[in-house]
Coordinates of C-alpha atoms in Angstrom, one line a residue:
Chain A
M1 CA 38.2 -49.0 -6.2
T2 CA 35.0 -48.2 -7.9
L3 CA 32.2 -50.8 -8.0
A4 CA 30.1 -50.4 -11.1
L5 CA 26.8 -52.1 -11.8
E6 CA 25.5 -52.2 -15.3
P7 CA 22.0 -53.6 -16.1
V8 CA 22.0 -55.5 -19.4
D9 CA 19.5 -54.0 -21.9
G10 CA 17.7 -55.7 -24.7
I11 CA 16.9 -59.0 -23.2
G12 CA 13.4 -59.7 -24.2
E13 CA 11.0 -62.5 -23.1
V14 CA 12.9 -65.6 -22.1
R15 CA 11.1 -68.8 -23.2
P16 CA 11.3 -72.5 -22.3
G17 CA 14.4 -74.0 -23.9
D18 CA 16.3 -70.8 -24.2
D19 CA 20.0 -70.8 -23.4
V20 CA 20.5 -68.2 -20.7
A21 CA 24.2 -68.0 -21.2
A22 CA 23.8 -67.4 -24.9
I23 CA 21.2 -64.7 -24.2
I24 CA 23.6 -63.0 -21.8
A25 CA 26.6 -63.4 -24.1
E26 CA 24.6 -61.8 -26.9
H27 CA 23.6 -58.7 -25.0
A28 CA 26.4 -58.0 -22.5
T29 CA 30.0 -57.0 -23.0
L30 CA 31.9 -59.0 -20.4
Q31 CA 35.4 -58.8 -19.0
D32 CA 37.4 -61.2 -16.8
G33 CA 36.5 -60.7 -13.2
D34 CA 32.9 -59.5 -13.8
V35 CA 30.1 -60.9 -11.7
V36 CA 27.0 -61.6 -13.7
V37 CA 23.8 -61.5 -11.6
V38 CA 20.9 -63.3 -13.2
T39 CA 17.4 -63.4 -11.7
S40 CA 16.1 -66.9 -10.9
K41 CA 13.1 -65.9 -12.9
I42 CA 14.7 -66.2 -16.3
V43 CA 16.5 -69.4 -15.2
S44 CA 13.2 -70.9 -14.3
K45 CA 11.5 -69.6 -17.4
A46 CA 14.2 -71.0 -19.6
A47 CA 13.9 -74.3 -17.8
G48 CA 10.2 -74.4 -18.6
L49 CA 9.1 -74.5 -15.0
A50 CA 6.0 -72.3 -15.2
A51 CA 2.8 -74.1 -14.2
P52 CA -0.8 -73.1 -13.6
D53 CA -1.4 -74.8 -10.2
K54 CA 0.1 -72.7 -7.4
E55 CA -1.0 -74.9 -4.6
Q56 CA 0.6 -78.0 -6.2
L57 CA 3.8 -76.1 -6.9
L58 CA 3.9 -74.9 -3.3
A59 CA 3.4 -78.5 -2.0
E60 CA 6.2 -79.7 -4.2
Q61 CA 8.6 -77.0 -3.2
T62 CA 7.9 -77.2 0.6
D63 CA 10.2 -79.0 2.9
R64 CA 8.2 -77.8 6.0
V65 CA 6.1 -74.9 7.1
V66 CA 8.0 -72.3 9.1
A67 CA 5.2 -69.8 9.9
E68 CA 1.8 -68.8 8.7
R69 CA -0.2 -65.6 8.9
G70 CA -3.4 -64.9 7.0
G71 CA -2.9 -66.0 3.5
T72 CA 0.9 -66.0 3.8
R73 CA 2.8 -69.2 4.3
I74 CA 6.5 -69.0 5.0
V75 CA 8.1 -72.3 4.2
R76 CA 11.5 -73.9 4.2
T77 CA 12.1 -75.1 0.6
H78 CA 14.1 -78.2 -0.3
H79 CA 17.0 -75.8 -1.1
G80 CA 16.9 -74.8 2.6
L81 CA 15.6 -71.3 1.7
T82 CA 13.0 -69.8 4.0
M83 CA 10.7 -67.8 1.8
A84 CA 7.0 -66.8 1.6
A85 CA 5.2 -69.2 -0.8
A86 CA 8.5 -71.0 -1.4
G87 CA 9.6 -68.2 -3.7
I88 CA 6.9 -69.0 -6.2
D89 CA 6.4 -66.0 -8.3
A90 CA 3.4 -64.6 -10.1
S91 CA 4.8 -61.3 -11.2
N92 CA 6.5 -60.8 -14.6
V93 CA 5.1 -64.1 -15.7
E94 CA 2.1 -64.8 -17.9
T95 CA -1.2 -64.2 -16.1
G96 CA -2.5 -67.4 -14.5
S97 CA 1.0 -68.9 -14.5
F98 CA 3.3 -69.5 -11.6
L99 CA 7.1 -69.9 -11.5
P100 CA 8.9 -71.9 -8.9
L101 CA 12.6 -71.5 -8.1
P102 CA 15.1 -73.6 -10.1
P103 CA 15.6 -77.0 -8.5
D104 CA 19.4 -76.5 -8.1
P105 CA 20.3 -72.8 -8.4
D106 CA 24.0 -73.5 -7.8
A107 CA 24.1 -75.9 -10.7
S108 CA 22.3 -73.3 -12.8
A109 CA 25.0 -70.7 -11.9
R110 CA 27.7 -73.2 -12.8
E111 CA 26.1 -74.0 -16.1
I112 CA 25.7 -70.3 -17.0
R113 CA 29.3 -69.6 -15.9
A114 CA 30.6 -72.4 -18.1
G115 CA 28.5 -71.3 -21.0
L116 CA 29.7 -67.7 -20.7
A117 CA 33.4 -68.9 -20.6
R118 CA 32.8 -70.9 -23.7
L119 CA 30.9 -68.2 -25.6
T120 CA 32.9 -65.1 -24.6
G121 CA 36.2 -66.5 -23.4
C122 CA 35.8 -64.5 -20.2
R123 CA 36.3 -65.9 -16.7
V124 CA 33.3 -64.4 -14.9
A125 CA 31.4 -65.3 -11.7
V126 CA 27.6 -65.9 -11.8
V127 CA 25.0 -65.2 -9.1
V128 CA 21.4 -66.4 -9.4
S129 CA 19.2 -64.0 -7.4
D130 CA 15.8 -64.1 -6.0
T131 CA 13.7 -61.7 -3.9
A132 CA 13.1 -62.7 -0.2
G133 CA 11.4 -61.2 2.8
R134 CA 13.3 -61.0 6.1
A135 CA 12.6 -61.6 9.8
W136 CA 12.4 -58.3 11.8
R137 CA 12.4 -56.0 8.8
N138 CA 9.9 -54.7 6.3
G139 CA 10.3 -55.0 2.6
Q140 CA 12.4 -57.5 0.7
T141 CA 15.9 -57.7 -0.6
D142 CA 17.3 -59.8 -3.4
I143 CA 19.6 -62.6 -2.2
A144 CA 21.8 -65.1 -3.8
I145 CA 20.2 -68.5 -4.2
G146 CA 22.9 -69.7 -6.6
C147 CA 26.5 -68.8 -7.1
A148 CA 29.6 -69.9 -9.0
G149 CA 33.1 -68.4 -9.2
L150 CA 32.5 -66.1 -6.2
L151 CA 33.1 -66.7 -2.5
P152 CA 29.5 -66.3 -1.2
L153 CA 30.8 -65.6 2.3
D154 CA 34.0 -63.6 2.9
P155 CA 35.5 -65.3 5.9
F156 CA 37.2 -62.7 8.1
T157 CA 38.2 -65.3 10.7
G158 CA 41.9 -65.1 11.5
R159 CA 42.3 -61.5 10.2
E160 CA 42.8 -58.4 12.2
D161 CA 41.3 -55.0 12.2
S162 CA 43.4 -51.9 12.0
Y163 CA 43.9 -51.8 15.8
G164 CA 45.2 -55.4 15.8
N165 CA 41.9 -56.8 17.3
P166 CA 41.2 -60.2 15.8
L167 CA 38.0 -60.4 13.7
L168 CA 36.5 -63.6 14.9
V169 CA 32.9 -63.7 13.8
T170 CA 32.3 -61.4 10.9
A171 CA 31.7 -63.1 7.5
P172 CA 30.1 -60.7 5.1
A173 CA 27.5 -62.5 2.9
V174 CA 29.1 -61.1 -0.2
A175 CA 26.8 -63.0 -2.7
D176 CA 23.7 -61.6 -1.0
E177 CA 25.1 -58.1 -1.0
V178 CA 25.9 -58.5 -4.7
A179 CA 22.3 -59.7 -5.4
G180 CA 20.8 -56.8 -3.5
A181 CA 23.0 -54.3 -5.3
A182 CA 22.0 -55.7 -8.7
E183 CA 18.4 -55.3 -7.8
L184 CA 19.0 -51.6 -7.1
A185 CA 20.6 -51.3 -10.5
S186 CA 18.0 -53.2 -12.5
G187 CA 14.7 -52.1 -11.1
K188 CA 12.1 -54.8 -11.1
L189 CA 9.7 -53.1 -13.5
G190 CA 12.1 -52.6 -16.3
R191 CA 12.5 -56.3 -17.2
R192 CA 16.2 -56.2 -17.0
P193 CA 17.0 -59.6 -15.5
V194 CA 20.8 -59.4 -15.8
V195 CA 23.2 -57.0 -14.2
V196 CA 27.0 -57.0 -14.6
V197 CA 29.0 -56.1 -11.5
R198 CA 32.5 -54.8 -12.2
G199 CA 35.2 -54.0 -9.8
L200 CA 34.6 -56.4 -7.0
D201 CA 37.6 -57.2 -4.9
E202 CA 39.4 -60.0 -6.8
R203 CA 40.1 -61.7 -3.5
L204 CA 36.4 -62.7 -3.6
L205 CA 36.6 -64.3 -7.0
T206 CA 37.5 -68.0 -7.3
E207 CA 39.2 -69.9 -10.0
D208 CA 36.8 -72.9 -9.7
D209 CA 33.1 -72.6 -9.1
G210 CA 33.5 -72.5 -5.3
P211 CA 31.1 -73.6 -2.6
G212 CA 28.0 -72.1 -4.1
A213 CA 25.1 -70.2 -2.4
A214 CA 24.1 -73.4 -0.6
S215 CA 26.9 -72.5 1.8
I216 CA 24.9 -69.4 2.9
V217 CA 22.0 -71.5 4.0
R218 CA 22.1 -71.8 7.8
D219 CA 22.1 -75.4 8.9
E220 CA 18.7 -76.2 10.3
D221 CA 20.3 -77.6 13.5
S222 CA 21.9 -74.3 14.3
D223 CA 19.0 -72.0 13.1
L224 CA 17.5 -70.2 16.1
F225 CA 14.6 -69.0 14.0
G226 CA 13.5 -72.3 12.4
L227 CA 9.9 -71.6 13.4
G228 CA 7.8 -68.5 13.9
S229 CA 7.4 -67.8 17.6
R230 CA 3.7 -68.8 17.6
E231 CA 4.4 -71.9 15.5
A232 CA 7.2 -72.9 17.8
V233 CA 4.8 -73.1 20.7
V234 CA 2.2 -75.1 18.8
A235 CA 5.0 -77.5 17.6
A236 CA 6.5 -78.0 21.0
L237 CA 3.1 -78.8 22.5
A238 CA 2.4 -81.3 19.7
G239 CA 5.5 -83.3 20.1
P240 CA 8.9 -83.8 18.5
S241 CA 9.2 -81.7 15.4
R242 CA 11.7 -80.0 13.2
G243 CA 12.5 -76.3 13.5
F244 CA 14.3 -76.2 16.9
P245 CA 18.1 -75.9 17.1
I246 CA 20.3 -78.5 18.6
T247 CA 21.2 -77.7 22.2
D248 CA 23.3 -79.5 24.8
A249 CA 20.5 -79.3 27.4
A250 CA 20.2 -82.0 30.1
P251 CA 17.0 -83.1 31.8
E252 CA 18.1 -81.0 34.8
D253 CA 18.2 -77.9 32.6
I254 CA 14.6 -78.2 31.5
V255 CA 13.5 -78.9 35.1
G256 CA 15.2 -75.6 36.0
L257 CA 13.2 -73.8 33.3
A258 CA 9.9 -75.4 34.3
A259 CA 9.3 -73.2 37.4
V260 CA 8.1 -76.1 39.5
P261 CA 5.8 -74.8 42.3
D262 CA 5.9 -75.7 45.9
G263 CA 4.1 -79.0 46.6
V264 CA 5.3 -80.6 43.3
T265 CA 8.4 -82.8 43.5
V266 CA 10.4 -83.5 40.4
T267 CA 13.2 -86.0 40.3
V268 CA 15.5 -86.9 37.4
D269 CA 16.8 -90.5 36.9
G270 CA 18.7 -90.6 33.6
A271 CA 16.3 -89.9 30.8
T272 CA 13.3 -90.3 33.1
I273 CA 11.7 -87.4 34.9
Q274 CA 9.3 -88.3 37.7
I275 CA 6.7 -85.8 39.0
E276 CA 5.0 -86.3 42.4
S277 CA 2.3 -84.0 43.8
A278 CA -0.7 -84.1 46.1
D279 CA -2.4 -82.0 43.4
P280 CA -2.6 -84.1 40.3
V281 CA -3.8 -81.2 38.1
A282 CA -0.6 -79.4 39.1
A283 CA 1.4 -82.5 38.3
G284 CA -0.2 -82.6 34.8
E285 CA 0.6 -79.0 34.2
I286 CA 4.3 -79.6 35.0
R287 CA 4.3 -82.8 32.9
Q288 CA 3.1 -80.8 29.9
R289 CA 5.6 -78.0 30.6
L290 CA 8.5 -80.5 30.8
L291 CA 7.4 -82.3 27.6
A292 CA 7.2 -79.0 25.6
L293 CA 10.6 -77.8 27.0
A294 CA 12.1 -81.2 26.1
H295 CA 10.8 -80.9 22.5
A296 CA 12.1 -77.3 22.2
H297 CA 15.5 -78.5 23.4
R298 CA 15.5 -81.7 21.3
L299 CA 15.9 -83.7 24.4
E300 CA 14.5 -87.2 24.6
V301 CA 13.1 -87.9 28.0
S302 CA 10.1 -89.6 29.4
V303 CA 8.1 -87.7 31.9
E304 CA 5.9 -89.6 34.4
A305 CA 3.4 -88.0 36.7
S306 CA 2.1 -90.2 39.5
D307 CA -1.0 -89.4 41.4
A308 CA 0.3 -89.3 45.0
R309 CA -3.0 -89.5 46.7
Chain B
M1 CA 21.7 -46.7 -16.0
T2 CA 25.0 -47.5 -14.3
L3 CA 25.2 -47.6 -10.5
A4 CA 28.6 -46.6 -9.3
L5 CA 30.0 -47.0 -5.8
E6 CA 33.1 -45.1 -4.8
P7 CA 34.7 -45.5 -1.4
V8 CA 36.0 -42.3 0.0
D9 CA 39.7 -42.5 0.7
G10 CA 41.8 -40.6 3.3
I11 CA 39.4 -40.5 6.2
G12 CA 41.6 -41.2 9.2
E13 CA 40.7 -42.0 12.8
V14 CA 37.4 -40.3 13.8
R15 CA 37.5 -38.9 17.3
P16 CA 34.9 -37.7 19.8
G17 CA 33.6 -34.2 18.9
D18 CA 34.5 -34.6 15.2
D19 CA 32.0 -33.3 12.7
V20 CA 31.2 -36.2 10.4
A21 CA 29.7 -34.1 7.7
A22 CA 32.8 -31.9 7.6
I23 CA 35.0 -34.9 7.3
I24 CA 33.0 -36.3 4.4
A25 CA 32.8 -32.9 2.7
E26 CA 36.6 -32.6 3.0
H27 CA 37.4 -36.0 1.4
A28 CA 34.5 -36.7 -1.1
T29 CA 33.5 -34.9 -4.3
L30 CA 29.7 -34.9 -4.2
Q31 CA 27.0 -34.3 -6.8
D32 CA 23.3 -33.7 -6.4
G33 CA 21.6 -37.1 -6.2
D34 CA 24.4 -38.9 -4.6
V35 CA 23.7 -41.3 -1.7
V36 CA 26.4 -41.1 1.0
V37 CA 26.7 -44.3 3.0
V38 CA 28.3 -43.8 6.4
T39 CA 29.1 -46.6 8.9
S40 CA 27.4 -46.2 12.2
K41 CA 30.9 -46.8 13.7
I42 CA 32.2 -43.3 12.8
V43 CA 28.9 -41.7 13.8
S44 CA 29.2 -43.3 17.3
K45 CA 32.9 -42.5 17.5
A46 CA 32.3 -38.9 16.7
A47 CA 29.5 -38.8 19.3
G48 CA 32.0 -40.1 21.9
L49 CA 29.9 -43.2 22.7
A50 CA 32.8 -45.6 23.2
A51 CA 32.9 -47.2 26.7
P52 CA 34.8 -49.9 28.5
D53 CA 32.0 -51.9 30.0
K54 CA 30.3 -54.1 27.4
E55 CA 27.8 -55.7 29.8
Q56 CA 26.6 -52.3 30.9
L57 CA 26.3 -51.0 27.3
L58 CA 24.4 -54.2 26.4
A59 CA 21.9 -53.7 29.3
E60 CA 21.4 -50.1 28.3
Q61 CA 20.8 -50.9 24.6
T62 CA 18.5 -53.9 25.2
D63 CA 14.8 -53.6 24.9
R64 CA 14.3 -57.3 25.3
V65 CA 16.2 -60.6 24.7
V66 CA 15.1 -62.4 21.5
A67 CA 17.3 -65.5 21.5
E68 CA 20.4 -66.8 23.2
R69 CA 22.9 -69.4 22.3
G70 CA 26.2 -70.0 24.0
G71 CA 27.8 -66.7 24.5
T72 CA 25.6 -65.0 21.9
R73 CA 22.7 -62.9 22.9
I74 CA 20.4 -61.6 20.1
V75 CA 18.4 -58.7 21.4
R76 CA 15.9 -56.2 20.2
T77 CA 17.3 -52.7 20.8
H78 CA 15.4 -49.6 21.7
H79 CA 15.6 -48.7 18.0
G80 CA 13.6 -51.9 17.2
L81 CA 16.7 -53.5 15.6
T82 CA 17.2 -57.2 16.3
M83 CA 21.0 -57.8 16.5
A84 CA 23.5 -59.9 18.3
A85 CA 24.9 -58.0 21.3
A86 CA 22.7 -55.0 20.3
G87 CA 25.1 -54.1 17.6
I88 CA 27.8 -53.2 20.1
D89 CA 31.1 -53.4 18.3
A90 CA 34.6 -54.2 19.4
S91 CA 36.3 -54.3 16.0
N92 CA 38.0 -51.2 14.6
V93 CA 37.8 -49.5 18.0
E94 CA 40.6 -49.2 20.5
T95 CA 41.3 -52.5 22.3
G96 CA 39.2 -52.7 25.5
S97 CA 36.7 -50.3 24.2
F98 CA 33.1 -51.0 23.0
L99 CA 31.0 -48.9 20.7
P100 CA 27.2 -48.9 20.8
L101 CA 24.9 -47.8 18.0
P102 CA 24.0 -44.1 17.8
P103 CA 20.9 -43.5 19.9
D104 CA 18.9 -42.0 16.9
P105 CA 20.5 -43.1 13.6
D106 CA 17.8 -41.4 11.5
A107 CA 18.5 -38.1 13.3
S108 CA 22.2 -38.7 12.7
A109 CA 21.5 -39.2 9.0
R110 CA 19.5 -36.0 8.8
E111 CA 22.2 -34.0 10.6
I112 CA 24.9 -35.3 8.2
R113 CA 22.6 -34.6 5.2
A114 CA 22.0 -31.0 6.4
G115 CA 25.7 -30.5 7.1
L116 CA 26.6 -31.8 3.6
A117 CA 24.1 -29.5 2.0
R118 CA 25.5 -26.5 3.9
L119 CA 29.1 -27.4 3.3
T120 CA 29.0 -28.6 -0.3
G121 CA 25.7 -27.1 -1.7
C122 CA 24.8 -30.5 -2.9
R123 CA 21.4 -32.2 -2.3
V124 CA 22.5 -35.7 -1.3
A125 CA 20.8 -38.6 0.6
V126 CA 22.5 -40.2 3.6
V127 CA 22.4 -43.8 4.9
V128 CA 23.9 -44.8 8.2
S129 CA 24.8 -48.4 8.0
D130 CA 25.6 -51.2 10.4
T131 CA 26.4 -54.9 10.1
A132 CA 23.7 -57.4 11.1
G133 CA 23.2 -61.1 11.2
R134 CA 20.1 -62.7 9.6
A135 CA 17.7 -65.4 10.5
W136 CA 18.1 -68.5 8.2
R137 CA 21.3 -67.4 6.6
N138 CA 25.0 -67.5 7.4
G139 CA 27.1 -64.4 7.4
Q140 CA 26.1 -60.8 7.8
T141 CA 25.1 -58.0 5.5
D142 CA 25.2 -54.3 6.1
I143 CA 21.8 -52.8 6.6
A144 CA 20.5 -49.2 6.9
I145 CA 19.8 -48.2 10.5
G146 CA 19.5 -44.5 9.6
C147 CA 18.4 -42.8 6.4
A148 CA 17.6 -39.3 5.1
G149 CA 16.7 -38.1 1.6
L150 CA 16.0 -41.6 0.3
L151 CA 12.9 -43.8 0.3
P152 CA 14.0 -46.7 2.5
L153 CA 11.3 -48.9 1.0
D154 CA 10.3 -48.6 -2.6
P155 CA 6.5 -49.3 -2.5
F156 CA 5.5 -51.2 -5.6
T157 CA 1.9 -51.3 -4.5
G158 CA -0.5 -50.2 -7.2
R159 CA 2.1 -50.6 -10.0
E160 CA 2.0 -53.3 -12.6
D161 CA 4.5 -55.7 -14.0
S162 CA 5.1 -55.9 -17.8
Y163 CA 2.3 -58.4 -18.2
G164 CA -0.2 -56.1 -16.5
N165 CA -0.2 -58.2 -13.3
P166 CA -0.6 -55.9 -10.2
L167 CA 2.4 -55.9 -7.9
L168 CA 0.8 -56.1 -4.6
V169 CA 3.3 -57.1 -2.0
T170 CA 6.8 -56.3 -3.2
A171 CA 8.6 -53.4 -1.6
P172 CA 12.3 -53.6 -2.1
A173 CA 14.2 -52.5 1.0
V174 CA 16.3 -50.0 -1.0
A175 CA 18.2 -48.5 1.9
D176 CA 19.3 -52.0 3.1
E177 CA 20.4 -52.9 -0.4
V178 CA 22.3 -49.6 -0.6
A179 CA 24.0 -50.3 2.7
G180 CA 25.0 -53.8 1.6
A181 CA 26.3 -52.6 -1.7
A182 CA 28.4 -50.0 0.1
E183 CA 29.9 -52.7 2.3
L184 CA 31.0 -54.5 -0.9
A185 CA 32.7 -51.4 -2.2
S186 CA 34.4 -50.4 1.1
G187 CA 35.7 -53.7 2.5
K188 CA 35.8 -53.7 6.3
L189 CA 39.5 -53.9 6.8
G190 CA 40.4 -50.9 4.8
R191 CA 39.0 -48.3 7.2
R192 CA 37.0 -46.6 4.5
P193 CA 33.8 -45.8 6.4
V194 CA 32.2 -43.7 3.7
V195 CA 31.0 -44.8 0.3
V196 CA 29.3 -42.6 -2.3
V197 CA 26.6 -44.3 -4.4
R198 CA 25.9 -42.5 -7.7
G199 CA 23.2 -43.3 -10.3
L200 CA 20.4 -44.5 -8.1
D201 CA 17.0 -44.1 -9.7
E202 CA 16.0 -40.6 -8.8
R203 CA 12.5 -41.7 -8.1
L204 CA 13.9 -43.1 -4.9
L205 CA 15.4 -39.8 -3.8
T206 CA 13.3 -37.4 -1.7
E207 CA 13.2 -33.7 -1.5
D208 CA 12.7 -33.8 2.3
D209 CA 14.4 -36.2 4.7
G210 CA 11.7 -38.8 4.2
P211 CA 10.5 -41.5 6.6
G212 CA 13.9 -42.7 7.8
A213 CA 15.2 -46.2 8.3
A214 CA 12.9 -46.6 11.3
S215 CA 10.2 -47.4 8.7
I216 CA 12.1 -50.6 7.8
V217 CA 11.7 -51.9 11.3
R218 CA 9.0 -54.4 11.4
D219 CA 6.4 -53.6 14.0
E220 CA 6.7 -55.9 16.9
D221 CA 3.0 -56.7 16.8
S222 CA 3.3 -58.1 13.2
D223 CA 6.7 -59.8 13.6
L224 CA 6.4 -63.5 13.2
F225 CA 10.0 -64.1 14.5
G226 CA 10.0 -61.9 17.6
L227 CA 11.5 -64.7 19.6
G228 CA 13.8 -67.6 18.7
S229 CA 11.9 -70.9 18.4
R230 CA 13.2 -72.3 21.7
E231 CA 12.8 -69.0 23.5
A232 CA 9.2 -68.8 22.3
V233 CA 8.3 -72.0 24.0
V234 CA 10.0 -71.0 27.3
A235 CA 8.2 -67.6 27.1
A236 CA 4.7 -69.1 26.4
L237 CA 5.0 -71.5 29.3
A238 CA 6.1 -68.7 31.6
G239 CA 3.2 -66.4 30.9
P240 CA 2.3 -63.3 29.0
S241 CA 5.4 -61.9 27.3
R242 CA 6.4 -59.8 24.4
G243 CA 7.7 -61.4 21.2
F244 CA 4.5 -62.9 19.8
P245 CA 2.6 -61.3 16.9
I246 CA -1.0 -60.1 17.3
T247 CA -3.5 -62.6 16.0
D248 CA -7.3 -62.6 15.9
A249 CA -7.5 -66.0 17.5
A250 CA -10.6 -66.8 19.6
P251 CA -10.7 -69.2 22.6
E252 CA -12.2 -71.8 20.3
D253 CA -9.2 -71.6 18.0
I254 CA -6.7 -72.5 20.7
V255 CA -9.0 -75.3 21.9
G256 CA -8.8 -76.6 18.4
L257 CA -5.0 -76.5 18.5
A258 CA -4.8 -78.2 21.9
A259 CA -5.5 -81.8 20.7
V260 CA -7.8 -82.5 23.5
P261 CA -7.9 -86.3 24.1
D262 CA -10.9 -88.5 24.6
G263 CA -12.1 -88.4 28.2
V264 CA -11.3 -84.7 28.6
T265 CA -14.1 -82.2 28.0
V266 CA -13.4 -78.6 27.3
T267 CA -16.1 -75.9 27.2
V268 CA -15.7 -72.2 26.3
D269 CA -17.8 -69.5 28.0
G270 CA -16.7 -66.1 26.8
A271 CA -13.1 -65.7 28.0
T272 CA -13.3 -68.7 30.4
I273 CA -12.3 -72.1 29.3
Q274 CA -13.4 -75.0 31.6
I275 CA -11.7 -78.4 31.6
E276 CA -13.4 -81.5 33.0
S277 CA -11.8 -84.9 33.2
A278 CA -11.9 -88.1 35.3
D279 CA -8.1 -88.0 34.9
P280 CA -6.9 -84.9 36.7
V281 CA -3.3 -85.2 35.4
A282 CA -4.7 -85.1 31.9
A283 CA -6.8 -82.1 32.8
G284 CA -3.7 -80.4 34.1
E285 CA -1.8 -81.1 30.9
I286 CA -4.6 -79.6 28.8
R287 CA -4.7 -76.6 31.1
Q288 CA -1.0 -75.9 30.6
R289 CA -1.4 -76.5 26.8
L290 CA -4.2 -74.0 26.6
L291 CA -2.4 -71.4 28.7
A292 CA 0.7 -71.6 26.6
L293 CA -1.3 -71.4 23.4
A294 CA -3.2 -68.4 24.7
H295 CA 0.1 -66.6 25.5
A296 CA 1.4 -67.4 22.0
H297 CA -1.8 -66.0 20.5
R298 CA -1.9 -63.0 22.9
L299 CA -5.3 -64.1 24.0
E300 CA -6.5 -63.3 27.5
V301 CA -8.5 -66.2 28.9
S302 CA -8.8 -67.9 32.2
V303 CA -8.5 -71.7 32.1
E304 CA -10.0 -73.7 34.9
A305 CA -9.6 -77.4 35.5
S306 CA -11.9 -79.1 37.9
D307 CA -11.2 -82.4 39.4
A308 CA -14.3 -84.3 38.4
R309 CA -13.9 -87.2 40.8

């Protein structure tokens, strides 16, 4: 099986009001089973989303701040995407103009897919891609922010490897790999915002639109990296906040993590933790420690320190 | 430009002592400029790294723990990779056997590249790939853990988009996108551990071996996500620890973050922070808050709380 990626040439500037499916149908020769990868940029341009005020766009797109460093603000968008500057883009747009992500990239993918079916008679899948930074690694890759007609995750659960070992946890993020591969084929500088991927395992293609790229977004409650490490500390000290995963920790667990020193007594009674110490400064330290640990574990407790003198 | 990905058929079981380059040369028809993507699995198998004790392997591979949840331990390996169970693999290996990552995947890539040049006369690039989970997103993608003859990051710095806007920050992680694309073409279940990528922009290919995939590893000092959010809180409360990025914070900055309440006075004298309060429990709370913030900002200060009564 050969996988072939063909960038679509001849697409010029996309303008507000343009029909993205019509533009693709005009310039590409499609076949049943093709995956059409479209940059979010031309989807947003066609939707007329460009605006001059980056700060206002950022505020509108931001669900919450995840981490900050220097001038860079990594936020979780309303889509659930974690991206620097909410994915707002100033490259390949008119100078002084900023382009946010489409408000519903899965809906955009479905629309383009339906348009291509109508215009070309071909049953294709559509991926809407954007460029994102990653934790732990330099550089960016293109990822799928919208998807229709393709399984975004290939669930291996229940299948076996060639030794008969069950494959329990692996689920390749197919749509993200498709988006990254398309980026390789297009090259950002050439203004080729559409790439056709041919030869993908047909097992991955779906008759209906499928679950969309929203299904690749990790649920906030299970995300271990919902805050930068520094921001997590600031958040836990400030009080209950989003960005920490759900745990099943009990008050006893956080007492165990608090490294209570000799001379300080901590007792747990239901959701109340009581601290006693002849040294009230030490009692205050343990109180703050327990409160921060409770916030980080999303545990609701009250922590009382009594001055035992 | 068409990008074509061809999985190499006919590679059977790879055994300790096997010559990976010879196996590839035997089964693939290569051309100058091809990129040969090889799963780390067969590199590790050929190196005879399989072992029966997963816990011991994990301890050997772990530089430090990044985050834990249930039975899953996400660690930073000695390579600088952040991966669940240090990338140790139990699929597609003999039952009861576990396979760690190669100790120096860039060296493995260079060796295979040199071997292919010798055996085929072709100047190709080599990527050693592995499967990794991601922050914020479900599923896994294949990434490049080793690389030779290919620019792993395409530096856009200094170039301009088609509007003349400078591209300052974008650097596509080409090697990771190549690895992900190869995963798409191979399919994990088919035991096709080698994929040939043809048609990649020759600007990305290098005469020499190049900087290797180690250059995609984000330096720990600049990694905003060096610890899970929950683990970051536990670490900051426990004391100086790795996993927090370098900042240029001063003692005044962390005092500003500490939300000092009325009735508590905090003064900064060089690297010493002094807390005074008529309420010693409150003083203790602020002391713990400042210590945790100092650890999260990698700031060395001493924090003294005096009982003002």
